[in-house]
Coordinates of C-alpha atoms and ligand atoms in Angstrom, one line a residue:
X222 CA 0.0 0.0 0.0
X223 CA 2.9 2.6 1.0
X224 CA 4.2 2.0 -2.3
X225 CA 0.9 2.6 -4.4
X226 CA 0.7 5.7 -2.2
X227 CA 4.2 6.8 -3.2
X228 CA 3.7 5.7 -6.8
X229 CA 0.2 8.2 -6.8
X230 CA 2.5 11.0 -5.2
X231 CA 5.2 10.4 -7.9
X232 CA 2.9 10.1 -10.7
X233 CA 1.5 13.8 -9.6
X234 CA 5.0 15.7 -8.9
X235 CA 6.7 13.7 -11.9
X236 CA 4.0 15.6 -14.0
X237 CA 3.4 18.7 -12.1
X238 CA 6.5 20.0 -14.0
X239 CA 5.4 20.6 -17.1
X240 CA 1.6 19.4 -17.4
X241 CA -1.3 20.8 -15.8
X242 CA -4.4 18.2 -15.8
X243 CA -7.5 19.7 -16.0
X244 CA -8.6 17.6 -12.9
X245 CA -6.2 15.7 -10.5
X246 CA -8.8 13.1 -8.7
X247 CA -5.9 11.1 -8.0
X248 CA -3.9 13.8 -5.7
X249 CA -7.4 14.0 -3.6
X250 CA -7.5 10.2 -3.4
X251 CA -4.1 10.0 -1.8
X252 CA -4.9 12.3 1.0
X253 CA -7.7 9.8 2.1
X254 CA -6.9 6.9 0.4
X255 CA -7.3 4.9 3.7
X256 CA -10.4 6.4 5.3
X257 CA -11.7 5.7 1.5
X258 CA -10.9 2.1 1.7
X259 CA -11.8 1.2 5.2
X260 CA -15.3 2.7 4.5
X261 CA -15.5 0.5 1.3
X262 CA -14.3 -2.6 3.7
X263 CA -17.0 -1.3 6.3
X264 CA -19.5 -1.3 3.6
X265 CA -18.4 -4.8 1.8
X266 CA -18.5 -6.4 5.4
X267 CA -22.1 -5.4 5.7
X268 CA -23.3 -6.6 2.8
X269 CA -26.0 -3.8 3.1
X270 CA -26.4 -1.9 -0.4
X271 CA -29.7 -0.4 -0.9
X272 CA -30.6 2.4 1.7
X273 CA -28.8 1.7 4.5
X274 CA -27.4 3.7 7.4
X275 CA -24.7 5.3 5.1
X276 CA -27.3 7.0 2.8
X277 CA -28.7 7.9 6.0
X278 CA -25.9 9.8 7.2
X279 CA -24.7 11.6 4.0
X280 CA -28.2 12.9 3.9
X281 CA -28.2 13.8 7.6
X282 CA -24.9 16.1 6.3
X283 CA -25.9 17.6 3.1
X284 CA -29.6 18.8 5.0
X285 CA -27.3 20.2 7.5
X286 CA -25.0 22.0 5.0
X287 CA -28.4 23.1 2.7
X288 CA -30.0 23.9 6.0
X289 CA -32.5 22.0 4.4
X290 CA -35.1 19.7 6.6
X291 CA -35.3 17.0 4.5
X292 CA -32.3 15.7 2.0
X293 CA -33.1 12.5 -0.3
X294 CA -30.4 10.6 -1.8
X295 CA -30.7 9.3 -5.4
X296 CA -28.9 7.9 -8.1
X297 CA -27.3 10.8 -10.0
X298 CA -27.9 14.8 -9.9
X299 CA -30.0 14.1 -13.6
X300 CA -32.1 11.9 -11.2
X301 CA -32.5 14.5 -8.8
X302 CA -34.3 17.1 -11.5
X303 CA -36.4 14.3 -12.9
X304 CA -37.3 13.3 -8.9
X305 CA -38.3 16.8 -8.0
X306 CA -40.3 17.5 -11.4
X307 CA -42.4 14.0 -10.9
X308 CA -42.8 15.6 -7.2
X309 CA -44.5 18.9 -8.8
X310 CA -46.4 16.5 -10.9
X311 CA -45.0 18.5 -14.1
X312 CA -45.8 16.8 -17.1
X313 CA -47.6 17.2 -20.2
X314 CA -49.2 20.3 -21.3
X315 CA -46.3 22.8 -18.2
X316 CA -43.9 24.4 -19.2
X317 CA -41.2 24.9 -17.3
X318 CA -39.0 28.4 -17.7
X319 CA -34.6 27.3 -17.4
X320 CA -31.5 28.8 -18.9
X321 CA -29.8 27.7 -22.4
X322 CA -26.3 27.6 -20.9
X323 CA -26.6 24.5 -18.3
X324 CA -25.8 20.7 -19.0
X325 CA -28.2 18.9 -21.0
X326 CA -30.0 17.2 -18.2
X327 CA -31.7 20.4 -16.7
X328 CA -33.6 21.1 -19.4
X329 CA -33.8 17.0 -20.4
X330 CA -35.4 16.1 -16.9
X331 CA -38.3 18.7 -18.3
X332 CA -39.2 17.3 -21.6
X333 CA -38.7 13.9 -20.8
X334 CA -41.8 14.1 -18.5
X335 CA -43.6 15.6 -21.7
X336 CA -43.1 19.1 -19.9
X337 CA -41.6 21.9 -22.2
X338 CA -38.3 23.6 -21.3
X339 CA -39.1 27.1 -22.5
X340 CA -35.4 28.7 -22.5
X341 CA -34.6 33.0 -21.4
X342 CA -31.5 34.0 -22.2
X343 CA -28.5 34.4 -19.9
X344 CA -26.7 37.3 -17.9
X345 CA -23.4 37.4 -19.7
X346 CA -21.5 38.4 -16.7
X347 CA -22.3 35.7 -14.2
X348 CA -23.7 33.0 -17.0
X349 CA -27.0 32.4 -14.8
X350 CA -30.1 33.0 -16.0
X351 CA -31.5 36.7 -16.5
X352 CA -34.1 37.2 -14.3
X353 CA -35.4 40.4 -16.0
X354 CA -35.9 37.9 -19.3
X355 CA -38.0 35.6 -17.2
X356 CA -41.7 37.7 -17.3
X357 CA -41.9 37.7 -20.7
X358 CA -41.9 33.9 -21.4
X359 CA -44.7 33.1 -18.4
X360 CA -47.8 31.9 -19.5
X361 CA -50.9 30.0 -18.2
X362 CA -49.2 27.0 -19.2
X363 CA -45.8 28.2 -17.0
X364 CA -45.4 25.8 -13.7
X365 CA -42.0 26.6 -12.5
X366 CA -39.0 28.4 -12.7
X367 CA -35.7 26.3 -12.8
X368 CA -32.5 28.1 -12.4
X369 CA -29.2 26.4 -12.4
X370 CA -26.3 27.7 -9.9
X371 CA -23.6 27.6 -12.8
X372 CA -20.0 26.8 -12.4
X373 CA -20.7 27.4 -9.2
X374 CA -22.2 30.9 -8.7
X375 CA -25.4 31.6 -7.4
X376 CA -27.9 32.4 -9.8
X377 CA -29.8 36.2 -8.5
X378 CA -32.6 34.0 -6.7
X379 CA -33.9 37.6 -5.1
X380 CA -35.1 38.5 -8.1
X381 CA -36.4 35.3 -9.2
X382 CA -38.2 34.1 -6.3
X383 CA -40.0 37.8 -6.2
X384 CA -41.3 36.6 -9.9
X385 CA -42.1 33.3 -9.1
X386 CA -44.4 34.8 -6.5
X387 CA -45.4 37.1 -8.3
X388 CA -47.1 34.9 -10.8
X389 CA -47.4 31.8 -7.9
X390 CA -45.0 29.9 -9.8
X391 CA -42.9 26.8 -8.1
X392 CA -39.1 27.2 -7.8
X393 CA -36.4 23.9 -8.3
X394 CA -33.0 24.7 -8.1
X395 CA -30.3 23.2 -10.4
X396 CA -27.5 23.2 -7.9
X397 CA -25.4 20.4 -9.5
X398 CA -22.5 22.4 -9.6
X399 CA -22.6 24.8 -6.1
X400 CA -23.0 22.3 -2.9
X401 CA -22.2 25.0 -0.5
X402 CA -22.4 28.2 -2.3
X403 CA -24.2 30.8 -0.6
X404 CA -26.8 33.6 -2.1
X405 CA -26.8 36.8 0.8
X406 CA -25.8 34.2 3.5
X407 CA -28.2 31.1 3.0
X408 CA -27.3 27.8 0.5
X409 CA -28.4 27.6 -2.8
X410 CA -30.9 24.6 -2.8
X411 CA -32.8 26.2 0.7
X412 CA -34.7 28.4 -1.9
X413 CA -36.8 27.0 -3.8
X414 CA -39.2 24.2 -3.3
X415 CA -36.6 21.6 -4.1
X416 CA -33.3 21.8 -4.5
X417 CA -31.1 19.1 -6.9
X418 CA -27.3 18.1 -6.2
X419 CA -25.2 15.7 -7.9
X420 CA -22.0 14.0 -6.5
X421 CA -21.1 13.1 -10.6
X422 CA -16.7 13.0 -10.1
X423 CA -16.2 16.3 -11.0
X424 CA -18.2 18.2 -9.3
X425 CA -16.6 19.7 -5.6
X426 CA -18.2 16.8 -3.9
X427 CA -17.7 13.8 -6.2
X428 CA -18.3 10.2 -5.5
X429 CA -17.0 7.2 -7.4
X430 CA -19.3 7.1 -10.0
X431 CA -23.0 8.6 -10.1
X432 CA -24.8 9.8 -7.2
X433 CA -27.2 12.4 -6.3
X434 CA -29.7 14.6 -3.5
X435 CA -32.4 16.5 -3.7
X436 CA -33.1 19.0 -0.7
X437 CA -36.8 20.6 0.6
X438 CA -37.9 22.1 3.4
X439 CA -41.6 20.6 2.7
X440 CA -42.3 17.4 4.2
X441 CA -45.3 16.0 2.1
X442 CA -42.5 16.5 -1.1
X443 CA -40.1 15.1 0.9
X444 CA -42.0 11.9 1.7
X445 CA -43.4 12.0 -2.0
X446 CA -39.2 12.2 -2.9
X447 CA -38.4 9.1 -0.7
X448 CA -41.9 7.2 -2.1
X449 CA -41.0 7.7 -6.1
X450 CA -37.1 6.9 -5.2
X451 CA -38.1 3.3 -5.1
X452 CA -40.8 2.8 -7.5
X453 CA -43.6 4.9 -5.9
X454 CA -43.6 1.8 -3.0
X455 CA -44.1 2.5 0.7
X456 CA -44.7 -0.9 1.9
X457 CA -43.1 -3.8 0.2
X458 CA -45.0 -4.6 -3.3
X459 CA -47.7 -2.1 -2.9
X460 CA -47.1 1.3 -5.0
X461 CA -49.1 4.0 -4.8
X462 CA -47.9 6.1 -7.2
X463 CA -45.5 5.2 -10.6
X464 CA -41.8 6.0 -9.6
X465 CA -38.8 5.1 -10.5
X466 CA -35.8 2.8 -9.3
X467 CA -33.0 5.8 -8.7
X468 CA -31.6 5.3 -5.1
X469 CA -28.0 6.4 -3.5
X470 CA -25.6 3.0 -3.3
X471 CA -24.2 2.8 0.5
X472 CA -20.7 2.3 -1.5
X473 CA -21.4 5.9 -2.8
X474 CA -22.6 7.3 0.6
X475 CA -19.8 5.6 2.1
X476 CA -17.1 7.0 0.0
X477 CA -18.8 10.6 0.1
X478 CA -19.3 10.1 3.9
X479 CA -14.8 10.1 3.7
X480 CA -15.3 13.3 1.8
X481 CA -17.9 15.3 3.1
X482 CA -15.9 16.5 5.9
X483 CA -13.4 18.4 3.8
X484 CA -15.3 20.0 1.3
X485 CA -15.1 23.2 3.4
X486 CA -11.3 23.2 3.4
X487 CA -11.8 22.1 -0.4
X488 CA -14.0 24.7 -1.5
X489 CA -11.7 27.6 0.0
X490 CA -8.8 26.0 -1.7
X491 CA -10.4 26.7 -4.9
X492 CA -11.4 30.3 -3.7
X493 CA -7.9 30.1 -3.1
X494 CA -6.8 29.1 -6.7
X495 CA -9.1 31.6 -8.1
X496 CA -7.9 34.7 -6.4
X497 CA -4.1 33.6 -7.7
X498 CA -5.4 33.1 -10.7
X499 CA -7.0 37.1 -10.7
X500 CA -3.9 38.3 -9.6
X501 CA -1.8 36.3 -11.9
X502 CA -3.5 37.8 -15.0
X503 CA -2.8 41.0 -13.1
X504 CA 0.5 40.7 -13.3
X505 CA 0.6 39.5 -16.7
X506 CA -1.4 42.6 -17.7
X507 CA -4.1 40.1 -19.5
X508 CA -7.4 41.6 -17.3
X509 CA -8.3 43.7 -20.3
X510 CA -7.5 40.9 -23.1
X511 CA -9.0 38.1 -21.2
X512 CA -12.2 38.4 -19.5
X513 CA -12.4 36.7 -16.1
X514 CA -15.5 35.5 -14.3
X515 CA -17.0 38.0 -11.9
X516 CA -18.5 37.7 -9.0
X517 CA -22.2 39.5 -8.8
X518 CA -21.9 41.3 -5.0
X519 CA -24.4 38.9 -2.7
X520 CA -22.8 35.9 -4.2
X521 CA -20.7 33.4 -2.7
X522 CA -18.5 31.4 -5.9
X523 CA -17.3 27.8 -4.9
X524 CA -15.4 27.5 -8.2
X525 CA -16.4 24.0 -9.9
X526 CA -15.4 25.7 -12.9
X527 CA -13.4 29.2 -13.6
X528 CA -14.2 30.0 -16.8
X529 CA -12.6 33.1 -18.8
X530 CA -13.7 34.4 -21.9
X531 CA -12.2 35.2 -25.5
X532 CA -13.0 35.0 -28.5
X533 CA -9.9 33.1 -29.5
X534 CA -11.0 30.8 -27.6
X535 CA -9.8 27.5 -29.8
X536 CA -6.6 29.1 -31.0
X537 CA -5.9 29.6 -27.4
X538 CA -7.0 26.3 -26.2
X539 CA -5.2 24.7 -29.2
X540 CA -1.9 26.5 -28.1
X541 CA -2.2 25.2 -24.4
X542 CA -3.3 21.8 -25.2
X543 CA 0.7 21.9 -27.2
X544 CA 2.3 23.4 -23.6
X545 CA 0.4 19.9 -21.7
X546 CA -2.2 22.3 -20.5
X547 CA -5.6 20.9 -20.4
X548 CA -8.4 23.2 -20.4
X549 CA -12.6 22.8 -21.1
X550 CA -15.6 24.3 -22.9
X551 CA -19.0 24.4 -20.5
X552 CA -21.1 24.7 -23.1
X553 CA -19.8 24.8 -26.5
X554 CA -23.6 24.6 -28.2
X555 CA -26.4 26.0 -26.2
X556 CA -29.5 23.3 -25.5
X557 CA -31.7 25.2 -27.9
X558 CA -29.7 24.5 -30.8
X559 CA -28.9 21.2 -30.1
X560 CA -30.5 18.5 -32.0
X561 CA -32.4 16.9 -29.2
X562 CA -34.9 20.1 -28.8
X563 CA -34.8 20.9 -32.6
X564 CA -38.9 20.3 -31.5
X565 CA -39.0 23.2 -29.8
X566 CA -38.3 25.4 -32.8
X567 CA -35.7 27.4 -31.6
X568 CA -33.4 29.6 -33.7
X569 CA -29.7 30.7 -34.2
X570 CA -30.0 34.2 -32.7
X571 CA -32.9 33.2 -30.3
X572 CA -30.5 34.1 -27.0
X573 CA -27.5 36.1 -28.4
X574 CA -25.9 35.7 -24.8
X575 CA -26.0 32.1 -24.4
X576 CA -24.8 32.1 -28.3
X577 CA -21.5 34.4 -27.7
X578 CA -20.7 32.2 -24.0
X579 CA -20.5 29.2 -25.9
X580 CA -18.1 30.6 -28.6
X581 CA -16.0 32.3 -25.9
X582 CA -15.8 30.3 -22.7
X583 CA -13.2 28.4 -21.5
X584 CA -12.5 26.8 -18.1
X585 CA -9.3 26.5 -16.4
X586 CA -7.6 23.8 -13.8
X587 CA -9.3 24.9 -10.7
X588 CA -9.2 22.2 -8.7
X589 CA -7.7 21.9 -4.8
X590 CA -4.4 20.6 -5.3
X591 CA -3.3 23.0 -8.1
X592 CA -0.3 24.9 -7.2
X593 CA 1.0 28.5 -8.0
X594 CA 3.3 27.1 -10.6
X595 CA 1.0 25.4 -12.2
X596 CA -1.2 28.3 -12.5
X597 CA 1.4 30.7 -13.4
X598 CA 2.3 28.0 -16.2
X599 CA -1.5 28.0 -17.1
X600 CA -1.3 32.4 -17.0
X601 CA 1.8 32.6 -18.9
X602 CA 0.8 29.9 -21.3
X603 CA -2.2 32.6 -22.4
X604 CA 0.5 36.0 -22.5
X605 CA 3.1 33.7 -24.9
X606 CA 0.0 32.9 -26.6
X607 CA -1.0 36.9 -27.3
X608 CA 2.5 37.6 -27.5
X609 CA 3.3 35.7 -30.3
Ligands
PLP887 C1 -23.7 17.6 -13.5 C2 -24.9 18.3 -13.7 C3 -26.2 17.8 -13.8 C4 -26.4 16.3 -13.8 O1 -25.8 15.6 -12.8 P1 -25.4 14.0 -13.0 O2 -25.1 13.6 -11.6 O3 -24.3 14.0 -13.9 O4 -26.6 13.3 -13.6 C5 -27.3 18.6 -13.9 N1 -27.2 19.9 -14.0 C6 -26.0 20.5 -14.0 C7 -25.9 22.0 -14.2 C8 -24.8 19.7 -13.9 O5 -23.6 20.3 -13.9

């Protein structure tokens, strides 16, 4: 074991040098590699799988985090938006009012319960949703509003929860990306009726595979959640409503259990990371060539993604993929251009902002273990680049 753990440590530092992965999951495995694989042992010993006193737990920590009553562990954070949709009873004939700019499965979870995902453009400063886009697009058909906490960064949910009152609509909360992010002080996914989390790898609390939580302060959803988790079954073989299989494995919770405790220290590590980052474009003198995310004042930014904007975007990306830098587009082709909604009859020039962001984003290594010389590599990597 001491030597897998060196050969993990070598294996980072040999490439630290001169490569910059986009994510290292392998430097945060080492630092609890044996908490990890006790828990997994704990687990195996058990032989307990489905719903046990690990999924328990988690979801004892995540309400506590969301300062959320209830939290209801499921299979994947696409599983969580589907879950809290069938909880609203959305279906057929709703329409349901999201953002362009998200992963697929926001706007997916909607139309594949018949609903229709009826997109307003985004804020180009913060990527989130524009709230002041949102009243035009309600109608009597309009059920809920579903904002996504992208990259990390709460979406304005002041002014969004004042509309969906406004017009008595129902608020879920796409907070894949933001466990622990705060809006004024209180967690994203305490807002709305429901809020969704996924533990998908990448995301700032990953598990070892797919895994997910949706959060609510109401308890008749809540017990509706835990009921159409498993099939719409309360007793054994009676089912009182159609649900779904889409549970939380106790080899999931387990490992996420190990991890829960330093996502704190995790999260301001990336804060961290993205304040060098800010100040290493500073010194570079690339602020007014490069666009760096802001943060809008209220906001609290956890960082799953730090995303810049140019529009040399692949010549850049190109150019840095040649110095062993690895970098990511979040979203190269907004959902309503993409082929799966072409039903919706959306057009090229529908939302302009969503449009540009996808030509000009680009994410950067953000992760915990990143050091300052890899991020000045990363900075300096972009000034040869404009130099040249
Ligand atoms: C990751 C993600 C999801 C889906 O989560 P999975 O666990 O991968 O199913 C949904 N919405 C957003 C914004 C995401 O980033």
């Amino acid at each position: 074991m001491a030597q897998a753990i060196q050969g993990i440590q070598q294996g980072a530092s040999g490439s630290t040098k001169f490569r910059v992965p986009f994510l290292d999951l392998q430097a945060q495995f080492a630092a609890i590699r044996a908490e990890t694989l006790s828990s997994v042992e704990r687990v195996l010993e058990t032989q307990h799988f489905i719903l046990g006193s690990e999924v328990k737990a988690l979801e004892a920590d995540v309400s506590r985090l969301v300062e959320c009553q209830f939290a209801i562990g499921c299979a994947s954070g696409s599983d969580a938006l589907l879950l809290a949709l069938m909880a609203l009873e959305i279906g057929p004939g709703d329409e349901v009012i999201t953002t362009p700019f998200t992963f697929i499965a926001t706007a997916g979870s909607v139309a594949r319960l018949g609903a229709r995902p009826v997109f307003v453009d985004i804020n180009p400063d913060d990527f989130n949703l524009d709230p002041q886009k949102i009243e035009e697009v309600i109608t009597s058909r309009t059920r809920a509003i579903l904002p996504v906490h992208l990259f990390g960064q709460p979406a304005d949910m002041d002014a969004i929860l004042e509309i969906a009152e406004a017009s008595n609509l129902t608020v879920i909360e796409d907070a894949a990306q933001s466990i622990g992010a705060r809006w004024k002080g209180k967690a994203v996914g305490s807002f709305g009726r429901i809020g969704c989390f996924s533990f998908f790898p990448s995301k700032n609390l990953g598990g070892a595979g797919d895994g997910g939580m949706v959060t609510t302060n109401d308890p008749v959803l809540a017990d509706r959640l835990r009921v159409l988790r498993v099939h719409g079954s309360r007793s054994k073989y009676q089912y009182e409503l159609v649900g779904i299989n889409s549970r939380l494995d106790e080899l999931q919770a387990a490992i996420l259990r190990v991890k829960f405790p330093h996502l704190e220290k995790w999260t301001s590590l990336r804060e961290r990371n993205a304040d060098r980052y800010r100040s290493i474009f500073r010194q570079f003198k690339l602020n007014d060539v490069v666009r760096l995310p802001s943060v809008r004042p209220g906001g609290e930014h956890v960082y799953n993604q730090f995303t810049i904007r140019t529009p040399q975007r692949d010549k850049i990306r190109e150019y840095m993929r040649q110095q062993g830098i690895a970098t990511e587009v979040y979203y190269p082709r907004p959902l309503h251009l993409q082929e799966a909604f072409a039903y919706l009859e959306y057009e090229s020039g529908d939302f302009p902002e969503a449009e540009r962001a996808s030509d000009e984003v680009m994410a950067l290594p953000i992760f915990a273990e990143l050091t300052e010389d890899q991020q000045q590599h990363v900075v300096s990597a972009i000034a040869t680049f404009f130099e040249r």
